[in-house]
Amino acid sequence: SIGIGSPFIIAVGPGSRSMMNGEPMPMDIKVGDKILYTKFAATEVQYKGKEFMVVVEKDIIAVVEEK
């Protein structure tokens, strides 16, 4: 099952580090992308009166490209 979050990415963290050598691994998503993610993957948080969904990169299934 998949879900569509607040459809556009508004912030991206620095990414994770390789377990092999500790080198940074850049994120494959960017601010403005629209994503599909696995069901129940998102964590709801409230910040300054607004509701946001936090999704870990490994739970993102696809970036939706609209033409």
PDB file of C-alpha atoms in Angstrom:
ATOM      1  CA  SER A   1       0.000   0.000   0.000  1.00  0.00           C
ATOM      2  CA  ILE A   2       1.222   3.526  -0.708  1.00  0.00           C
ATOM      3  CA  GLY A   3       0.368   6.997   0.454  1.00  0.00           C
ATOM      4  CA  ILE A   4       0.789  10.463  -0.919  1.00  0.00           C
ATOM      5  CA  GLY A   5       1.969  12.950   1.648  1.00  0.00           C
ATOM      6  CA  SER A   6       1.595  16.686   1.647  1.00  0.00           C
ATOM      7  CA  PRO A   7       2.421  16.343  -1.953  1.00  0.00           C
ATOM      8  CA  PHE A   8       5.609  18.335  -2.174  1.00  0.00           C
ATOM      9  CA  ILE A   9       8.897  18.009  -0.323  1.00  0.00           C
ATOM     10  CA  ILE A  10       9.510  21.215   1.655  1.00  0.00           C
ATOM     11  CA  ALA A  11      12.804  20.231   3.315  1.00  0.00           C
ATOM     12  CA  VAL A  12      15.504  17.587   2.923  1.00  0.00           C
ATOM     13  CA  GLY A  13      18.079  16.452   5.463  1.00  0.00           C
ATOM     14  CA  PRO A  14      21.762  15.850   4.756  1.00  0.00           C
ATOM     15  CA  GLY A  15      21.302  12.171   3.895  1.00  0.00           C
ATOM     16  CA  SER A  16      22.855   9.131   5.514  1.00  0.00           C
ATOM     17  CA  ARG A  17      26.373   7.714   5.640  1.00  0.00           C
ATOM     18  CA  SER A  18      27.683   4.578   3.975  1.00  0.00           C
ATOM     19  CA  MET A  19      28.025   1.670   6.391  1.00  0.00           C
ATOM     20  CA  MET A  20      31.101   0.532   4.425  1.00  0.00           C
ATOM     21  CA  ASN A  21      33.275   3.643   4.694  1.00  0.00           C
ATOM     22  CA  GLY A  22      31.306   6.340   6.520  1.00  0.00           C
ATOM     23  CA  GLU A  23      31.198   8.583   3.428  1.00  0.00           C
ATOM     24  CA  PRO A  24      28.119  10.815   3.030  1.00  0.00           C
ATOM     25  CA  MET A  25      25.458   9.509   0.653  1.00  0.00           C
ATOM     26  CA  PRO A  26      23.520  12.394  -0.904  1.00  0.00           C
ATOM     27  CA  MET A  27      19.721  12.370  -0.951  1.00  0.00           C
ATOM     28  CA  ASP A  28      18.009  11.366  -4.211  1.00  0.00           C
ATOM     29  CA  ILE A  29      15.071  13.702  -3.546  1.00  0.00           C
ATOM     30  CA  LYS A  30      14.993  17.475  -3.504  1.00  0.00           C
ATOM     31  CA  VAL A  31      12.783  20.281  -2.285  1.00  0.00           C
ATOM     32  CA  GLY A  32       9.727  20.547  -4.552  1.00  0.00           C
ATOM     33  CA  ASP A  33       9.560  16.829  -5.482  1.00  0.00           C
ATOM     34  CA  LYS A  34       6.187  15.076  -5.197  1.00  0.00           C
ATOM     35  CA  ILE A  35       6.537  11.596  -3.699  1.00  0.00           C
ATOM     36  CA  LEU A  36       4.815   8.277  -3.112  1.00  0.00           C
ATOM     37  CA  TYR A  37       5.764   6.434   0.073  1.00  0.00           C
ATOM     38  CA  THR A  38       4.931   3.158   1.803  1.00  0.00           C
ATOM     39  CA  LYS A  39       1.770   3.050   3.896  1.00  0.00           C
ATOM     40  CA  PHE A  40       2.304   3.984   7.557  1.00  0.00           C
ATOM     41  CA  ALA A  41       5.840   5.250   6.767  1.00  0.00           C
ATOM     42  CA  ALA A  42       5.148   8.894   7.596  1.00  0.00           C
ATOM     43  CA  THR A  43       5.313  10.355  11.075  1.00  0.00           C
ATOM     44  CA  GLU A  44       2.930  13.251  11.685  1.00  0.00           C
ATOM     45  CA  VAL A  45       4.403  16.254  13.495  1.00  0.00           C
ATOM     46  CA  GLN A  46       3.059  19.696  14.297  1.00  0.00           C
ATOM     47  CA  TYR A  47       5.270  22.760  14.079  1.00  0.00           C
ATOM     48  CA  LYS A  48       4.118  26.346  14.575  1.00  0.00           C
ATOM     49  CA  GLY A  49       0.478  25.323  14.208  1.00  0.00           C
ATOM     50  CA  LYS A  50       0.998  23.430  10.930  1.00  0.00           C
ATOM     51  CA  GLU A  51       0.938  19.682  10.378  1.00  0.00           C
ATOM     52  CA  PHE A  52       3.806  18.003   8.521  1.00  0.00           C
ATOM     53  CA  MET A  53       4.685  14.451   7.531  1.00  0.00           C
ATOM     54  CA  VAL A  54       8.234  13.176   8.065  1.00  0.00           C
ATOM     55  CA  VAL A  55       9.289  10.292   5.807  1.00  0.00           C
ATOM     56  CA  VAL A  56      12.622   8.441   5.881  1.00  0.00           C
ATOM     57  CA  GLU A  57      14.214   8.208   2.418  1.00  0.00           C
ATOM     58  CA  LYS A  58      14.196   4.376   2.394  1.00  0.00           C
ATOM     59  CA  ASP A  59      10.358   4.494   2.606  1.00  0.00           C
ATOM     60  CA  ILE A  60       9.984   6.631  -0.531  1.00  0.00           C
ATOM     61  CA  ILE A  61       8.813   4.479  -3.440  1.00  0.00           C
ATOM     62  CA  ALA A  62       8.850   7.028  -6.244  1.00  0.00           C
ATOM     63  CA  VAL A  63       9.145  10.643  -7.237  1.00  0.00           C
ATOM     64  CA  VAL A  64       6.098  11.596  -9.318  1.00  0.00           C
ATOM     65  CA  GLU A  65       6.924  13.472 -12.511  1.00  0.00           C
ATOM     66  CA  GLU A  66       4.049  15.491 -13.934  1.00  0.00           C
ATOM     67  CA  LYS A  67       4.116  16.621 -17.551  1.00  0.00           C
TER      68      LYS A  67
END
